[in-house]
PDB file of C-alpha atoms in Angstrom:
ATOM      1  CA  MET A1312     -16.598  17.631 -12.242  1.00 53.00           C
ATOM      2  CA  LEU A1313     -16.092  17.128  -8.973  1.00 55.00           C
ATOM      3  CA  ALA A1314     -19.860  14.739  -8.913  1.00 63.00           C
ATOM      4  CA  LEU A1315     -17.763  12.094 -12.053  1.00 57.00           C
ATOM      5  CA  ALA A1316     -14.716  12.250  -8.816  1.00 58.00           C
ATOM      6  CA  GLN A1317     -17.970  11.319  -6.089  1.00 59.00           C
ATOM      7  CA  LEU A1318     -19.170   8.956  -8.431  1.00 52.00           C
ATOM      8  CA  LEU A1319     -15.750   7.246  -9.481  1.00 51.00           C
ATOM      9  CA  THR A1320     -14.614   6.582  -5.837  1.00 56.00           C
ATOM     10  CA  LEU A1321     -18.027   5.715  -4.346  1.00 55.00           C
ATOM     11  CA  ARG A1322     -18.036   2.180  -7.459  1.00 57.00           C
ATOM     12  CA  CYS A1323     -14.447   1.194  -7.193  1.00 53.00           C
ATOM     13  CA  PRO A1324     -13.932   1.757  -2.996  1.00 55.00           C
ATOM     14  CA  PRO A1325     -10.465   2.409  -1.962  1.00 56.00           C
ATOM     15  CA  PRO A1326      -8.071  -1.420  -1.375  1.00 54.00           C
ATOM     16  CA  LYS A1327      -8.774  -2.777   2.506  1.00 58.00           C
ATOM     17  CA  ARG A1328      -5.046  -1.726   4.020  1.00 55.00           C
ATOM     18  CA  ASN A1329      -5.559  -3.926   7.520  1.00 52.00           C
ATOM     19  CA  ALA A1330      -6.416  -6.773   5.076  1.00 64.00           C
ATOM     20  CA  LEU A1331      -2.438  -8.435   5.200  1.00 73.00           C
ATOM     21  CA  GLN A1332      -2.485 -12.242   3.405  1.00 77.00           C
ATOM     22  CA  SER A1333       0.597 -13.790   3.197  1.00 84.00           C
ATOM     23  CA  LEU A1334       1.459 -14.684  -0.193  1.00 87.00           C
ATOM     24  CA  GLN A1335       0.452 -18.634   0.404  1.00 84.00           C
ATOM     25  CA  GLU A1336      -2.719 -17.664   1.475  1.00 87.00           C
ATOM     26  CA  LEU A1337      -2.918 -16.264  -1.850  1.00 87.00           C
ATOM     27  CA  ILE A1338      -1.964 -18.691  -3.888  1.00 85.00           C
ATOM     28  CA  GLN A1339      -3.618 -20.416  -3.011  1.00 82.00           C
ATOM     29  CA  GLN A1340      -6.883 -18.449  -3.390  1.00 87.00           C
ATOM     30  CA  MET A1341      -5.313 -18.220  -6.985  1.00 86.00           C
ATOM     31  CA  GLN A1342      -5.449 -21.447  -7.226  1.00 81.00           C
ATOM     32  CA  GLN A1343      -8.893 -22.371  -6.142  1.00 82.00           C
ATOM     33  CA  GLN A1344     -10.377 -19.820  -8.654  1.00 88.00           C
ATOM     34  CA  SER A1345      -7.880 -20.771 -11.574  1.00 86.00           C
ATOM     35  CA  PRO A1346      -9.278 -22.450 -14.161  1.00 87.00           C
ATOM     36  CA  TYR A1347      -6.239 -24.245 -14.571  1.00 88.00           C
ATOM     37  CA  LYS A1348      -7.037 -25.956 -10.997  1.00 88.00           C
ATOM     38  CA  HIS A1349      -6.715 -29.355 -12.896  1.00 89.00           C
ATOM     39  CA  LYS A1350      -3.799 -29.150 -14.587  1.00 92.00           C
ATOM     40  CA  LEU A1351      -2.233 -27.661 -11.703  1.00 89.00           C
ATOM     41  CA  THR A1352      -3.283 -30.634  -9.472  1.00 91.00           C
ATOM     42  CA  ALA A1353      -2.086 -32.826 -12.119  1.00 94.00           C
ATOM     43  CA  ALA A1354       1.243 -31.385 -12.102  1.00 95.00           C
ATOM     44  CA  ALA A1355       1.531 -31.210  -8.479  1.00 94.00           C
ATOM     45  CA  LEU A1356       0.907 -34.762  -7.944  1.00 96.00           C
ATOM     46  CA  ALA A1357       3.190 -36.416 -11.232  1.00 96.00           C
ATOM     47  CA  GLY A1358       6.113 -33.953  -9.255  1.00 96.00           C
ATOM     48  CA  ALA A1359       5.440 -35.030  -5.906  1.00 96.00           C
ATOM     49  CA  TRP A1360       5.251 -38.726  -7.476  1.00 97.00           C
ATOM     50  CA  GLN A1361       8.954 -38.399  -8.402  1.00 96.00           C
ATOM     51  CA  ALA A1362      10.499 -36.756  -4.948  1.00 97.00           C
ATOM     52  CA  ILE A1363       8.421 -39.950  -2.372  1.00 96.00           C
ATOM     53  CA  MET A1364       9.076 -42.833  -4.651  1.00 97.00           C
ATOM     54  CA  PRO A1365      12.296 -44.643  -4.571  1.00 96.00           C
ATOM     55  CA  ALA A1366      14.196 -44.921  -7.644  1.00 96.00           C
ATOM     56  CA  ALA A1367      13.634 -48.372  -8.265  1.00 95.00           C
ATOM     57  CA  VAL A1368       9.811 -47.258  -8.369  1.00 97.00           C
ATOM     58  CA  GLN A1369      10.393 -44.717 -10.682  1.00 96.00           C
ATOM     59  CA  GLN A1370      11.679 -46.234 -13.253  1.00 97.00           C
ATOM     60  CA  ARG A1371       8.586 -49.070 -13.489  1.00 97.00           C
ATOM     61  CA  THR A1372       6.548 -46.292 -13.946  1.00 97.00           C
ATOM     62  CA  LEU A1373       4.815 -46.187 -17.647  1.00 97.00           C
ATOM     63  CA  ARG A1374       2.730 -43.222 -17.183  1.00 97.00           C
ATOM     64  CA  THR A1375       0.867 -40.828 -14.650  1.00 97.00           C
ATOM     65  CA  PHE A1376      -2.385 -39.067 -15.057  1.00 96.00           C
ATOM     66  CA  TYR A1377      -4.956 -37.009 -13.193  1.00 95.00           C
ATOM     67  CA  LYS A1378      -8.407 -37.455 -13.968  1.00 94.00           C
ATOM     68  CA  ALA A1379     -12.059 -37.163 -12.320  1.00 91.00           C
ATOM     69  CA  ASP A1380     -10.115 -36.385  -8.658  1.00 91.00           C
ATOM     70  CA  LYS A1381      -7.824 -39.845  -8.650  1.00 96.00           C
ATOM     71  CA  PHE A1382      -4.369 -40.094  -9.493  1.00 97.00           C
ATOM     72  CA  PHE A1383      -3.912 -42.669 -11.880  1.00 98.00           C
ATOM     73  CA  VAL A1384       0.342 -44.794 -11.771  1.00 97.00           C
ATOM     74  CA  GLN A1385       0.719 -46.989 -14.997  1.00 98.00           C
ATOM     75  CA  LEU A1386       3.642 -49.796 -13.307  1.00 97.00           C
ATOM     76  CA  SER A1387       5.046 -51.895 -15.954  1.00 97.00           C
ATOM     77  CA  SER A1388       5.501 -54.586 -12.845  1.00 96.00           C
ATOM     78  CA  ALA A1389       3.046 -56.998 -12.146  1.00 97.00           C
ATOM     79  CA  PRO A1390       4.454 -57.741  -8.182  1.00 97.00           C
ATOM     80  CA  LEU A1391       5.388 -53.514  -8.160  1.00 97.00           C
ATOM     81  CA  ARG A1392       1.835 -52.789  -8.534  1.00 97.00           C
ATOM     82  CA  GLN A1393       0.416 -55.357  -6.248  1.00 97.00           C
ATOM     83  CA  SER A1394       3.331 -54.244  -3.417  1.00 97.00           C
ATOM     84  CA  LEU A1395       1.628 -50.713  -3.732  1.00 97.00           C
ATOM     85  CA  GLN A1396      -1.824 -52.345  -3.959  1.00 97.00           C
ATOM     86  CA  LEU A1397      -1.401 -53.369  -0.496  1.00 97.00           C
ATOM     87  CA  GLN A1398       0.462 -49.932   0.762  1.00 97.00           C
ATOM     88  CA  LYS A1399      -1.983 -47.707  -0.771  1.00 97.00           C
ATOM     89  CA  SER A1400      -2.745 -45.910   2.050  1.00 96.00           C
ATOM     90  CA  GLN A1401       0.291 -45.377   3.376  1.00 97.00           C
ATOM     91  CA  VAL A1402       1.174 -44.440  -0.186  1.00 97.00           C
ATOM     92  CA  SER A1403      -1.645 -41.973  -1.336  1.00 96.00           C
ATOM     93  CA  ALA A1404      -0.491 -40.728   2.808  1.00 96.00           C
ATOM     94  CA  ARG A1405       2.628 -39.553   1.596  1.00 97.00           C
ATOM     95  CA  LEU A1406       1.224 -37.610  -1.346  1.00 96.00           C
ATOM     96  CA  GLN A1407      -0.512 -35.840   0.917  1.00 96.00           C
ATOM     97  CA  ALA A1408       1.815 -34.859   3.515  1.00 96.00           C
ATOM     98  CA  HIS A1409       4.351 -33.712   0.999  1.00 96.00           C
ATOM     99  CA  LEU A1410       2.010 -31.544  -0.977  1.00 93.00           C
ATOM    100  CA  GLN A1411       0.089 -30.464   2.289  1.00 90.00           C
ATOM    101  CA  ALA A1412      -3.876 -31.133   0.690  1.00 88.00           C
ATOM    102  CA  SER A1413      -6.666 -31.228   3.598  1.00 86.00           C
ATOM    103  CA  GLU A1414      -8.832 -33.995   1.095  1.00 89.00           C
ATOM    104  CA  PRO A1415      -7.115 -37.580   1.032  1.00 91.00           C
ATOM    105  CA  ILE A1416      -6.163 -38.153  -2.482  1.00 93.00           C
ATOM    106  CA  GLU A1417      -7.187 -41.739  -4.484  1.00 96.00           C
ATOM    107  CA  VAL A1418      -4.352 -43.614  -5.824  1.00 97.00           C
ATOM    108  CA  VAL A1419      -5.436 -45.802  -9.118  1.00 97.00           C
ATOM    109  CA  PHE A1420      -3.143 -48.617  -9.930  1.00 97.00           C
ATOM    110  CA  TRP A1421      -2.894 -50.094 -13.261  1.00 93.00           C
TER     111      TRP A1421
END
């Protein structure tokens, strides 16, 4: 009986008590390892778009989606699309700052 208990303790090491992590670090690790990482990123980008864009842009936004590491935004107004296309780097920087992302976000307006 004692040998079985010793085998179990050898197979399952005790948790490290000195390795304290913040809740934010644990959530980030969970997101990176999640099979739903793509959907989490898409939802976060859609929410960030609604948060950082003014009401006039939100009203003319028909659809947003995330595919192949690009954020696609469909707009109903051609002049607005052209204006945002010229400010693409600023829009990308604002999305990146809102999401606190380390990698740049590529935005495609159509």
